[in-house]
């Protein structure tokens, strides 16, 4: 795709982890009215699309990803009327709204599952994945849960069969091969489309269909004990099954009837598997999530290689996306350090495609250690050290005791530096990270070459990564120093003449560049070439 024909191609998607964004009623948990209060902040930041984590009724075994009603709002987060107000208020500000759609599983307390497990001949029995025990009475296959690598089958004594769950036993997987289940899920999409959502982030997309022949997953020859237990076997029969694409086509057809709405499909996949989800034009997800930047070595050669590899793998109708943070991964600052987090912001907003960022990264929030008695994420209990609570702590708005997030007791502890690292402290600071984010976003908006221009690698030299983005006669040079030592980009036979428009230090702006460009350690520079 070389033209901007769709709104989501230029989108900068801001993930709002609702529990932690802004609490309006003092119960210590973020909510929909709280989010509405902060829409002007998002506008000022410059993002244009919100993705809101689940707000549906839930026993919260997996913090809202275990749903008991997909078409309602949990009172913890507000009401359906609040949701409608949010859509109206967001649209009034030209902000699009994506919501989380969790089709893979429900809560075990969902009425569908309560019925399904009641008797073997219940009309909803086949809505979930039930099987007889293996001949030794154990689970039907060796399939493992994503959390903890435990057996992914739980025995239900009442009916003498096992049910399958990709994640927790409290999250039974729906049987998405069943046309009744498919129809029920498509109706959920319609329900929210009618309420005006601009699209969905599909949770756990690659897991939706499991092998019908119940073949065991093969052992992973590269596994060692340092790796997550889930990776001990290769999930070849539990992920990326061909029939998933048929489901995606059904979902896409529903969306297509509502004009230009977006499907963003969550997946932890290789590049090759990821791009297969673009499907045929008009039938796949528009954006299968590209999480590669979170996992590659933060090193010039590997990042340059990644950019090229991804571009080469995209189908001709596939529009790229780059996502650098989510509620499931350690925070940017904790992965890269504060100095390189600035470089990663410059890289992100100068790459081709749709951009996804995580709340709080714009002010440099870091992972917060959670005392054992305050751990809430089930993953931490199953895989100590892998818990996701540290990256989900309350947004730091100001230096008040509740960080401006709550007037009550926050549901997770606040960062110890919340009184200095916060929005109020950075709002008018000309060199703050928040200011850098705002400037980068504004520059991207004003510069089509950054969104859709061709990408041409210039140099990978030690820690220095440089490339040119070019569109319709507009050319920008991006030079990023991924190391802490000074480095110089020499023009050689290339032209790097121009003017600096932005640096990660928010200085040097307007400086002329001639035969060479000197970068300080941990510095990134954008030059408009003449
Ligand atoms: C997705 C979500 C994650 C959740 C899991 C199970 O990976 O991003 O937070 O725990 O699905 O629903």
Short mmCIF file of C-alpha atoms and ligand atoms in Angstrom, two decimals:
data_model
loop_
_atom_site.label_atom_id
_atom_site.label_comp_id
_atom_site.label_asym_id
_atom_site.label_seq_id
_atom_site.Cartn_x
_atom_site.Cartn_y
_atom_site.Cartn_z
CA UNK A 1 0.00 0.00 0.00
CA UNK A 2 1.51 3.29 -1.02
CA UNK A 3 -1.37 5.72 -0.51
CA UNK A 4 -3.23 6.83 2.56
CA UNK A 5 -6.77 5.74 1.81
CA UNK A 6 -7.85 4.68 5.26
CA UNK A 7 -7.95 6.62 8.54
CA UNK A 8 -6.19 3.87 10.47
CA UNK A 9 -3.09 4.05 8.28
CA UNK A 10 -2.13 7.34 9.90
CA UNK A 11 -3.38 6.36 13.31
CA UNK A 12 -1.36 6.67 16.47
CA UNK A 13 -3.06 4.21 18.76
CA UNK A 14 -2.81 4.88 22.48
CA UNK A 15 -3.54 1.88 24.67
CA UNK A 16 -5.46 2.94 27.72
CA UNK A 17 -5.31 0.25 30.40
CA UNK A 18 -8.55 1.42 31.93
CA UNK A 19 -7.98 0.16 35.49
CA UNK A 20 -4.98 2.42 35.76
CA UNK A 21 -5.84 5.48 33.73
CA UNK A 22 -8.02 7.73 35.84
CA UNK A 23 -10.33 6.96 38.74
CA UNK A 24 -13.35 9.25 38.96
CA UNK A 25 -15.10 7.82 42.03
CA UNK A 26 -12.31 7.21 44.52
CA UNK A 27 -12.50 3.40 44.58
CA UNK A 28 -8.87 3.16 43.46
CA UNK A 29 -9.69 1.70 40.02
CA UNK A 30 -9.72 3.66 36.76
CA UNK A 31 -13.10 3.92 35.04
CA UNK A 32 -14.90 5.19 31.96
CA UNK A 33 -15.93 8.58 33.43
CA UNK A 34 -12.30 9.01 34.49
CA UNK A 35 -11.14 8.35 30.95
CA UNK A 36 -13.60 10.91 29.59
CA UNK A 37 -12.00 13.53 31.84
CA UNK A 38 -8.64 12.86 30.22
CA UNK A 39 -9.59 12.98 26.55
CA UNK A 40 -8.27 16.51 26.22
CA UNK A 41 -4.91 15.32 27.52
CA UNK A 42 -4.83 12.74 24.73
CA UNK A 43 -5.72 15.34 22.14
CA UNK A 44 -2.93 17.56 23.36
CA UNK A 45 -0.52 14.64 23.21
CA UNK A 46 -1.60 14.29 19.60
CA UNK A 47 -2.74 10.67 19.44
CA UNK A 48 -5.93 10.05 17.49
CA UNK A 49 -7.05 6.54 18.41
CA UNK A 50 -7.72 4.96 21.77
CA UNK A 51 -7.66 1.27 22.50
CA UNK A 52 -9.40 0.51 25.78
CA UNK A 53 -8.66 -2.68 27.69
CA UNK A 54 -11.65 -4.82 28.74
CA UNK A 55 -14.36 -3.16 30.85
CA UNK A 56 -16.89 -6.00 30.73
CA UNK A 57 -18.42 -7.73 33.75
CA UNK A 58 -15.84 -10.13 35.08
CA UNK A 59 -14.82 -12.00 38.24
CA UNK A 60 -11.35 -10.60 37.42
CA UNK A 61 -9.44 -13.89 37.60
CA UNK A 62 -7.41 -12.46 34.68
CA UNK A 63 -8.16 -8.79 35.39
CA UNK A 64 -11.10 -8.52 33.00
CA UNK A 65 -10.01 -10.95 30.29
CA UNK A 66 -12.41 -13.45 31.87
CA UNK A 67 -15.77 -12.10 30.79
CA UNK A 68 -19.25 -13.01 31.96
CA UNK A 69 -21.13 -10.69 29.59
CA UNK A 70 -19.56 -9.30 26.42
CA UNK A 71 -22.23 -6.66 25.91
CA UNK A 72 -22.25 -4.89 29.26
CA UNK A 73 -20.00 -2.76 31.46
CA UNK A 74 -18.74 -3.94 34.84
CA UNK A 75 -19.99 -1.53 37.55
CA UNK A 76 -16.35 -1.14 38.58
CA UNK A 77 -15.76 0.74 35.34
CA UNK A 78 -19.10 2.55 34.98
CA UNK A 79 -22.22 1.95 32.94
CA UNK A 80 -23.24 1.50 29.35
CA UNK A 81 -24.43 5.10 29.44
CA UNK A 82 -20.89 6.12 30.42
CA UNK A 83 -19.61 4.15 27.47
CA UNK A 84 -21.98 5.97 25.13
CA UNK A 85 -20.82 9.27 26.60
CA UNK A 86 -17.23 8.24 26.04
CA UNK A 87 -17.85 7.48 22.36
CA UNK A 88 -19.63 10.80 21.87
CA UNK A 89 -16.96 12.78 23.73
CA UNK A 90 -14.15 11.03 21.88
CA UNK A 91 -15.71 11.52 18.48
CA UNK A 92 -16.37 15.14 19.25
CA UNK A 93 -12.59 15.47 19.66
CA UNK A 94 -11.81 13.48 16.49
CA UNK A 95 -10.59 10.55 18.56
CA UNK A 96 -11.43 7.05 17.36
CA UNK A 97 -12.19 4.32 19.87
CA UNK A 98 -11.16 0.66 19.65
CA UNK A 99 -12.34 -1.81 22.25
CA UNK A 100 -11.07 -5.20 23.27
CA UNK A 101 -12.90 -8.18 21.82
CA UNK A 102 -12.17 -11.47 23.59
CA UNK A 103 -13.59 -14.29 21.45
CA UNK A 104 -11.25 -17.10 22.51
CA UNK A 105 -12.63 -17.72 25.96
CA UNK A 106 -15.12 -16.57 28.58
CA UNK A 107 -15.13 -16.63 32.34
CA UNK A 108 -16.11 -19.99 33.77
CA UNK A 109 -18.89 -18.05 35.45
CA UNK A 110 -20.40 -16.98 32.12
CA UNK A 111 -23.93 -18.38 31.84
CA UNK A 112 -22.89 -20.12 28.61
CA UNK A 113 -20.29 -22.16 30.47
CA UNK A 114 -22.53 -22.76 33.48
CA UNK A 115 -25.03 -24.34 31.07
CA UNK A 116 -22.35 -26.11 29.07
CA UNK A 117 -20.89 -27.90 32.06
CA UNK A 118 -24.28 -28.83 33.58
CA UNK A 119 -24.86 -32.03 31.58
CA UNK A 120 -23.34 -33.71 28.57
CA UNK A 121 -26.53 -33.23 26.58
CA UNK A 122 -26.99 -29.57 27.40
CA UNK A 123 -27.68 -27.57 24.20
CA UNK A 124 -24.63 -25.45 25.03
CA UNK A 125 -22.33 -28.43 25.70
CA UNK A 126 -20.69 -27.99 22.32
CA UNK A 127 -20.10 -24.27 22.90
CA UNK A 128 -16.89 -25.15 24.72
CA UNK A 129 -14.20 -27.76 24.06
CA UNK A 130 -14.99 -30.93 26.01
CA UNK A 131 -13.23 -34.26 25.67
CA UNK A 132 -13.04 -37.62 27.34
CA UNK A 133 -9.93 -38.40 29.37
CA UNK A 134 -7.04 -40.18 27.70
CA UNK A 135 -6.90 -43.96 28.26
CA UNK A 136 -4.91 -43.42 31.47
CA UNK A 137 -7.54 -41.01 32.77
CA UNK A 138 -5.27 -38.01 32.19
CA UNK A 139 -5.79 -35.00 29.91
CA UNK A 140 -6.64 -35.72 26.26
CA UNK A 141 -3.46 -34.08 24.90
CA UNK A 142 -0.17 -32.58 26.09
CA UNK A 143 -1.37 -29.05 25.36
CA UNK A 144 -0.18 -26.45 27.86
CA UNK A 145 -1.50 -23.18 29.21
CA UNK A 146 0.16 -19.93 28.17
CA UNK A 147 0.39 -18.97 31.83
CA UNK A 148 2.72 -21.34 33.63
CA UNK A 149 2.82 -24.11 31.00
CA UNK A 150 0.37 -26.20 33.04
CA UNK A 151 -1.90 -28.87 31.52
CA UNK A 152 -4.45 -26.91 29.50
CA UNK A 153 -7.27 -29.33 30.31
CA UNK A 154 -9.25 -29.33 33.53
CA UNK A 155 -11.30 -32.34 34.59
CA UNK A 156 -14.90 -31.68 35.51
CA UNK A 157 -16.08 -34.54 37.76
CA UNK A 158 -19.75 -33.68 37.31
CA UNK A 159 -19.79 -34.89 33.70
CA UNK A 160 -16.55 -36.87 33.64
CA UNK A 161 -14.87 -34.91 30.86
CA UNK A 162 -12.06 -32.38 30.49
CA UNK A 163 -12.51 -28.84 29.17
CA UNK A 164 -9.79 -26.93 27.39
CA UNK A 165 -8.40 -23.53 28.40
CA UNK A 166 -5.57 -21.70 26.67
CA UNK A 167 -5.05 -19.58 29.79
CA UNK A 168 -6.45 -20.12 33.29
CA UNK A 169 -8.90 -22.89 34.26
CA UNK A 170 -11.22 -19.95 35.06
CA UNK A 171 -11.13 -19.06 31.33
CA UNK A 172 -12.61 -21.99 29.34
CA UNK A 173 -12.06 -21.73 25.58
CA UNK A 174 -15.12 -21.35 23.41
CA UNK A 175 -15.55 -23.86 20.62
CA UNK A 176 -15.20 -21.52 17.67
CA UNK A 177 -15.82 -24.32 15.22
CA UNK A 178 -19.45 -24.28 16.34
CA UNK A 179 -21.56 -22.05 14.01
CA UNK A 180 -23.80 -21.06 16.95
CA UNK A 181 -20.80 -19.73 18.83
CA UNK A 182 -19.57 -17.96 15.73
CA UNK A 183 -22.97 -16.30 15.31
CA UNK A 184 -23.07 -15.24 18.97
CA UNK A 185 -19.64 -13.64 18.70
CA UNK A 186 -20.48 -11.80 15.49
CA UNK A 187 -23.55 -10.43 17.24
CA UNK A 188 -21.29 -9.04 19.95
CA UNK A 189 -19.33 -7.17 17.28
CA UNK A 190 -22.57 -5.77 15.87
CA UNK A 191 -23.71 -4.67 19.31
CA UNK A 192 -20.65 -2.45 19.77
CA UNK A 193 -20.51 -1.31 16.15
CA UNK A 194 -24.07 -0.06 16.56
CA UNK A 195 -22.87 1.91 19.60
CA UNK A 196 -20.30 3.60 17.42
CA UNK A 197 -16.95 1.92 18.13
CA UNK A 198 -14.36 2.38 15.40
CA UNK A 199 -12.95 -1.09 15.69
CA UNK A 200 -11.66 -3.89 17.85
CA UNK A 201 -8.45 -5.28 19.16
CA UNK A 202 -8.98 -9.03 18.90
CA UNK A 203 -7.53 -10.77 21.93
CA UNK A 204 -5.50 -13.97 21.45
CA UNK A 205 -6.28 -14.17 17.75
CA UNK A 206 -3.84 -16.91 16.86
CA UNK A 207 -5.32 -19.24 19.48
CA UNK A 208 -8.95 -19.22 18.32
CA UNK A 209 -8.95 -22.65 16.66
CA UNK A 210 -7.39 -25.85 17.95
CA UNK A 211 -6.55 -29.05 16.06
CA UNK A 212 -9.69 -31.10 15.62
CA UNK A 213 -7.71 -34.37 15.63
CA UNK A 214 -6.28 -33.55 19.06
CA UNK A 215 -2.69 -34.18 18.05
CA UNK A 216 -0.06 -33.66 20.69
CA UNK A 217 2.22 -30.68 20.29
CA UNK A 218 5.81 -31.69 19.54
CA UNK A 219 8.58 -30.96 22.02
CA UNK A 220 10.57 -27.80 21.38
CA UNK A 221 14.14 -28.91 20.57
CA UNK A 222 15.48 -25.48 21.60
CA UNK A 223 13.82 -25.43 24.99
CA UNK A 224 15.87 -24.92 28.09
CA UNK A 225 14.78 -24.40 31.67
CA UNK A 226 15.42 -20.66 31.53
CA UNK A 227 12.59 -20.30 29.03
CA UNK A 228 8.93 -19.94 29.83
CA UNK A 229 7.31 -23.34 30.54
CA UNK A 230 4.73 -22.74 27.80
CA UNK A 231 7.52 -22.95 25.23
CA UNK A 232 8.57 -26.48 26.20
CA UNK A 233 6.33 -27.77 23.43
CA UNK A 234 5.75 -26.05 20.09
CA UNK A 235 2.12 -24.91 19.86
CA UNK A 236 1.70 -26.09 16.27
CA UNK A 237 -1.68 -27.72 16.93
CA UNK A 238 -3.06 -25.03 19.20
CA UNK A 239 -2.21 -21.82 17.33
CA UNK A 240 -2.36 -20.45 13.77
CA UNK A 241 -4.70 -23.17 12.50
CA UNK A 242 -5.85 -22.50 8.92
CA UNK A 243 -9.50 -22.21 9.98
CA UNK A 244 -8.71 -19.09 12.02
CA UNK A 245 -8.64 -17.17 8.77
CA UNK A 246 -12.21 -18.18 7.99
CA UNK A 247 -13.29 -16.72 11.33
CA UNK A 248 -11.41 -13.51 10.60
CA UNK A 249 -13.17 -13.26 7.25
CA UNK A 250 -16.53 -13.55 9.01
CA UNK A 251 -15.59 -10.81 11.46
CA UNK A 252 -14.29 -8.61 8.70
CA UNK A 253 -17.51 -9.04 6.73
CA UNK A 254 -19.47 -7.82 9.73
CA UNK A 255 -17.22 -4.77 10.02
CA UNK A 256 -17.28 -4.06 6.30
CA UNK A 257 -21.03 -3.50 6.54
CA UNK A 258 -20.35 -0.55 8.85
CA UNK A 259 -17.94 1.38 6.65
CA UNK A 260 -14.38 1.94 7.65
CA UNK A 261 -13.82 0.08 10.95
CA UNK A 262 -10.61 -1.52 12.11
CA UNK A 263 -9.52 -4.97 13.27
CA UNK A 264 -6.25 -5.06 15.14
CA UNK A 265 -5.37 -8.69 15.81
CA UNK A 266 -3.24 -9.52 18.83
CA UNK A 267 -0.60 -12.12 18.18
CA UNK A 268 2.76 -13.25 19.40
CA UNK A 269 4.04 -14.74 16.19
CA UNK A 270 6.98 -14.85 13.84
CA UNK A 271 6.91 -12.20 11.12
CA UNK A 272 5.95 -14.83 8.58
CA UNK A 273 2.99 -16.05 10.63
CA UNK A 274 1.98 -12.50 11.53
CA UNK A 275 1.69 -11.28 7.96
CA UNK A 276 -0.48 -14.26 7.01
CA UNK A 277 -3.27 -12.55 8.99
CA UNK A 278 -3.58 -9.80 6.41
CA UNK A 279 -5.45 -12.45 4.42
CA UNK A 280 -6.88 -11.46 1.09
CA UNK A 281 -7.66 -7.78 0.50
CA UNK A 282 -10.80 -6.87 2.43
CA UNK A 283 -11.01 -10.16 4.29
CA UNK A 284 -8.17 -10.30 6.82
CA UNK A 285 -7.42 -8.10 9.79
CA UNK A 286 -6.11 -4.74 8.63
CA UNK A 287 -3.42 -4.77 11.33
CA UNK A 288 -1.99 -8.00 12.72
CA UNK A 289 0.07 -6.70 15.63
CA UNK A 290 3.77 -6.38 15.02
CA UNK A 291 5.41 -6.69 18.45
CA UNK A 292 8.89 -7.40 17.12
CA UNK A 293 10.43 -4.19 18.46
CA UNK A 294 9.70 -5.42 21.98
CA UNK A 295 11.67 -8.61 21.51
CA UNK A 296 14.59 -7.90 19.20
CA UNK A 297 17.97 -6.97 20.64
CA UNK A 298 18.13 -3.21 21.02
CA UNK A 299 21.11 -2.94 18.77
CA UNK A 300 21.51 -1.08 15.45
CA UNK A 301 22.18 -4.11 13.26
CA UNK A 302 19.27 -6.12 14.58
CA UNK A 303 16.79 -3.24 14.43
CA UNK A 304 17.83 -2.36 10.87
CA UNK A 305 17.47 -6.02 9.93
CA UNK A 306 14.05 -6.20 11.50
CA UNK A 307 12.78 -3.16 9.59
CA UNK A 308 13.88 -4.67 6.28
CA UNK A 309 12.69 -8.16 7.08
CA UNK A 310 9.23 -6.92 8.03
CA UNK A 311 8.91 -4.69 4.96
CA UNK A 312 9.94 -7.58 2.71
CA UNK A 313 7.39 -9.92 4.29
CA UNK A 314 4.37 -7.61 3.95
CA UNK A 315 1.90 -8.56 1.22
CA UNK A 316 1.22 -5.82 -1.32
CA UNK A 317 -2.04 -4.86 0.40
CA UNK A 318 -0.53 -5.12 3.90
CA UNK A 319 -0.06 -1.90 5.82
CA UNK A 320 2.68 -2.05 8.50
CA UNK A 321 2.27 -1.40 12.19
CA UNK A 322 4.73 -0.99 15.04
CA UNK A 323 3.80 -1.45 18.68
CA UNK A 324 6.32 -0.81 21.44
CA UNK A 325 4.42 -1.38 24.65
CA UNK A 326 1.39 -3.23 26.00
CA UNK A 327 -0.11 -4.29 29.30
CA UNK A 328 1.51 -7.73 28.90
CA UNK A 329 5.16 -6.74 28.59
CA UNK A 330 7.74 -4.91 30.70
CA UNK A 331 7.73 -1.16 30.18
CA UNK A 332 9.92 0.57 27.63
CA UNK A 333 12.04 2.42 30.21
CA UNK A 334 12.61 -0.79 32.13
CA UNK A 335 13.62 -2.62 28.97
CA UNK A 336 15.88 0.03 27.45
CA UNK A 337 16.71 2.56 30.14
CA UNK A 338 15.58 6.20 30.20
CA UNK A 339 18.07 7.50 27.61
CA UNK A 340 17.31 4.88 24.99
CA UNK A 341 13.58 5.17 25.64
CA UNK A 342 13.90 8.58 23.99
CA UNK A 343 15.63 7.00 21.00
CA UNK A 344 12.92 4.37 20.76
CA UNK A 345 10.29 7.14 20.67
CA UNK A 346 12.09 8.77 17.77
CA UNK A 347 12.38 5.47 15.96
CA UNK A 348 8.72 4.66 16.54
CA UNK A 349 7.37 7.92 15.17
CA UNK A 350 9.61 7.85 12.12
CA UNK A 351 8.74 4.33 10.97
CA UNK A 352 6.33 3.59 8.17
CA UNK A 353 2.89 2.43 9.22
CA UNK A 354 0.41 2.64 12.08
CA UNK A 355 1.86 3.24 15.51
CA UNK A 356 0.81 1.74 18.85
CA UNK A 357 1.95 3.08 22.22
CA UNK A 358 1.13 2.25 25.83
CA UNK A 359 -0.19 4.72 28.41
CA UNK A 360 2.48 6.20 30.64
CA UNK A 361 5.36 5.48 28.29
CA UNK A 362 5.12 9.10 27.17
CA UNK A 363 6.19 10.25 30.64
CA UNK A 364 8.73 7.50 31.18
CA UNK A 365 6.90 5.33 33.69
CA UNK A 366 8.92 2.28 34.66
CA UNK A 367 7.98 -1.15 35.99
CA UNK A 368 7.02 -0.91 39.65
CA UNK A 369 8.04 -3.75 41.97
CA UNK A 370 4.92 -5.22 43.56
CA UNK A 371 5.14 -6.58 47.12
CA UNK A 372 4.10 -10.26 47.17
CA UNK A 373 0.95 -9.61 49.18
CA UNK A 374 -0.25 -7.09 46.58
CA UNK A 375 0.25 -9.23 43.49
CA UNK A 376 -2.93 -9.50 41.44
CA UNK A 377 -1.81 -10.88 38.10
CA UNK A 378 -2.35 -14.66 38.03
CA UNK A 379 0.68 -15.06 35.80
CA UNK A 380 2.96 -14.00 38.66
CA UNK A 381 1.65 -16.80 40.84
CA UNK A 382 2.20 -19.37 38.08
CA UNK A 383 5.49 -17.98 36.80
CA UNK A 384 7.23 -15.96 39.49
CA UNK A 385 9.01 -12.98 37.95
CA UNK A 386 6.77 -12.96 34.87
CA UNK A 387 3.88 -11.06 36.43
CA UNK A 388 2.47 -8.12 34.49
CA UNK A 389 1.35 -5.95 37.41
CA UNK A 390 4.61 -3.93 37.37
CA UNK A 391 3.73 -2.51 33.93
CA UNK A 392 0.09 -1.82 34.86
CA UNK A 393 0.44 0.63 37.73
CA UNK A 394 -1.64 3.82 37.92
CA UNK A 395 -0.96 6.67 35.53
CA UNK A 396 1.06 9.40 37.17
CA UNK A 397 -0.80 12.65 36.58
CA UNK A 398 0.63 14.88 39.32
CA UNK A 399 2.55 14.90 42.59
CA UNK A 400 -0.46 14.55 44.90
CA UNK A 401 -0.67 11.46 47.18
CA UNK A 402 -2.79 9.46 44.70
CA UNK A 403 -0.71 10.82 41.79
CA UNK A 404 -3.84 12.55 40.53
CA UNK A 405 -5.07 9.09 39.57
CA UNK A 406 -7.28 8.52 42.58
CA UNK A 407 -8.38 10.16 45.80
CA UNK A 408 -8.65 6.67 47.30
CA UNK A 409 -6.20 3.80 47.63
CA UNK A 410 -4.84 2.82 44.22
CA UNK A 411 -5.52 -0.80 43.21
CA UNK A 412 -1.80 -1.34 42.59
CA UNK A 413 1.01 0.59 44.28
CA UNK A 414 2.21 3.81 42.69
CA UNK A 415 5.77 4.17 41.46
CA UNK A 416 8.07 5.55 44.16
CA UNK A 417 9.00 8.44 41.86
CA UNK A 418 5.42 9.37 40.94
CA UNK A 419 5.83 12.71 42.68
CA UNK A 420 8.51 13.74 40.18
CA UNK A 421 7.74 11.63 37.11
CA UNK A 422 4.28 12.82 36.16
CA UNK A 423 2.28 14.71 33.58
CA UNK A 424 2.04 17.95 35.55
CA UNK A 425 5.81 18.08 36.05
CA UNK A 426 6.50 17.52 32.36
CA UNK A 427 3.66 19.44 30.75
CA UNK A 428 5.52 22.71 30.36
CA UNK A 429 9.07 21.45 30.57
CA UNK A 430 10.70 22.08 27.16
CA UNK A 431 13.05 19.09 27.44
CA UNK A 432 10.76 16.54 29.10
CA UNK A 433 9.99 13.17 27.53
CA UNK A 434 6.33 14.16 27.28
CA UNK A 435 7.37 17.20 25.25
CA UNK A 436 9.48 14.97 23.00
CA UNK A 437 6.48 12.70 22.39
CA UNK A 438 4.29 15.68 21.56
CA UNK A 439 6.87 17.13 19.18
CA UNK A 440 7.48 13.79 17.46
CA UNK A 441 3.77 13.20 17.01
CA UNK A 442 3.22 16.72 15.69
CA UNK A 443 6.12 16.34 13.27
CA UNK A 444 4.77 13.01 12.04
CA UNK A 445 1.33 14.53 11.48
CA UNK A 446 2.79 17.41 9.50
CA UNK A 447 5.09 15.20 7.44
CA UNK A 448 3.49 12.58 5.17
CA UNK A 449 6.97 11.20 4.32
CA UNK A 450 7.22 9.91 7.90
CA UNK A 451 3.93 8.04 7.71
CA UNK A 452 3.97 6.56 4.24
CA UNK A 453 7.27 7.55 2.64
CA UNK A 454 9.71 5.00 1.29
CA UNK A 455 12.23 3.75 3.79
CA UNK A 456 15.84 3.67 2.65
CA UNK A 457 18.51 2.37 5.01
CA UNK A 458 21.52 4.63 5.06
CA UNK A 459 24.04 3.22 7.47
CA UNK A 460 24.39 0.74 10.24
CA UNK A 461 27.70 1.56 11.79
CA UNK A 462 28.40 0.37 15.30
CA UNK A 463 25.57 1.79 17.36
CA UNK A 464 24.49 4.23 14.71
CA UNK A 465 21.39 3.51 12.71
CA UNK A 466 20.33 5.93 10.01
CA UNK A 467 17.71 5.93 7.30
CA UNK A 468 15.89 8.26 4.96
CA UNK A 469 12.13 8.58 4.60
CA UNK A 470 11.01 10.03 1.32
CA UNK A 471 7.73 10.95 -0.27
CA UNK A 472 6.74 13.35 -3.04
CA UNK A 473 10.00 15.24 -3.01
CA UNK A 474 10.13 15.46 0.79
CA UNK A 475 13.14 13.73 2.34
CA UNK A 476 13.98 13.26 6.01
CA UNK A 477 17.07 11.74 7.48
CA UNK A 478 16.73 9.94 10.81
CA UNK A 479 19.96 9.19 12.68
CA UNK A 480 19.79 7.29 15.94
CA UNK A 481 22.64 6.56 18.29
CA UNK A 482 21.72 3.36 20.12
CA UNK A 483 24.84 3.59 22.24
CA UNK A 484 26.10 5.92 24.93
CA UNK A 485 29.30 6.94 23.08
CA UNK A 486 29.35 9.84 20.62
CA UNK A 487 29.21 8.82 16.94
CA UNK A 488 29.44 10.59 13.61
CA UNK A 489 27.52 9.99 10.44
CA UNK A 490 29.76 10.81 7.48
CA UNK A 491 28.06 11.78 4.26
CA UNK A 492 30.57 9.98 2.02
CA UNK A 493 29.01 9.84 -1.42
CA UNK A 494 25.52 10.52 0.00
CA UNK A 495 23.88 13.84 0.60
CA UNK A 496 22.97 14.55 4.17
CA UNK A 497 22.76 18.29 3.79
CA UNK A 498 19.88 19.93 5.50
CA UNK A 499 18.50 21.32 8.73
CA UNK A 500 17.86 19.63 12.01
CA UNK A 501 14.12 19.63 12.78
CA UNK A 502 14.13 17.62 15.99
CA UNK A 503 16.52 15.89 18.37
CA UNK A 504 15.81 13.62 21.30
CA UNK A 505 17.39 16.26 23.57
CA UNK A 506 15.01 18.87 22.10
CA UNK A 507 17.97 21.10 21.30
CA UNK A 508 20.07 21.80 18.16
CA UNK A 509 16.87 22.57 16.25
CA UNK A 510 17.63 24.60 13.12
CA UNK A 511 21.30 23.57 13.09
CA UNK A 512 22.65 23.07 9.56
CA UNK A 513 24.08 19.70 8.55
CA UNK A 514 26.75 19.52 5.87
CA UNK A 515 29.31 16.80 5.21
CA UNK A 516 28.83 15.00 8.50
CA UNK A 517 26.45 14.78 11.41
CA UNK A 518 27.85 14.41 14.90
CA UNK A 519 25.65 12.69 17.45
CA UNK A 520 26.15 12.62 21.16
CA UNK A 521 25.74 9.37 23.01
CA UNK A 522 22.06 8.35 23.29
CA UNK A 523 21.06 11.02 20.81
CA UNK A 524 18.64 10.84 17.91
CA UNK A 525 18.35 13.52 15.22
CA UNK A 526 15.89 14.19 12.42
CA UNK A 527 17.13 16.29 9.50
CA UNK A 528 15.08 17.72 6.67
CA UNK A 529 17.25 17.15 3.64
CA UNK A 530 17.55 19.88 1.07
C1 LIG B 1 -4.20 -11.55 25.88
C2 LIG B 1 -4.21 -10.35 26.80
C3 LIG B 1 -3.71 -10.75 28.14
C4 LIG B 1 -4.64 -11.80 28.70
C5 LIG B 1 -4.77 -12.96 27.73
C6 LIG B 1 -5.89 -13.87 28.10
O1 LIG B 1 -2.93 -12.00 25.63
O2 LIG B 1 -3.45 -9.32 26.24
O3 LIG B 1 -3.63 -9.67 29.02
O4 LIG B 1 -4.17 -12.24 29.92
O5 LIG B 1 -5.04 -12.54 26.42
O6 LIG B 1 -7.13 -13.28 27.84
#
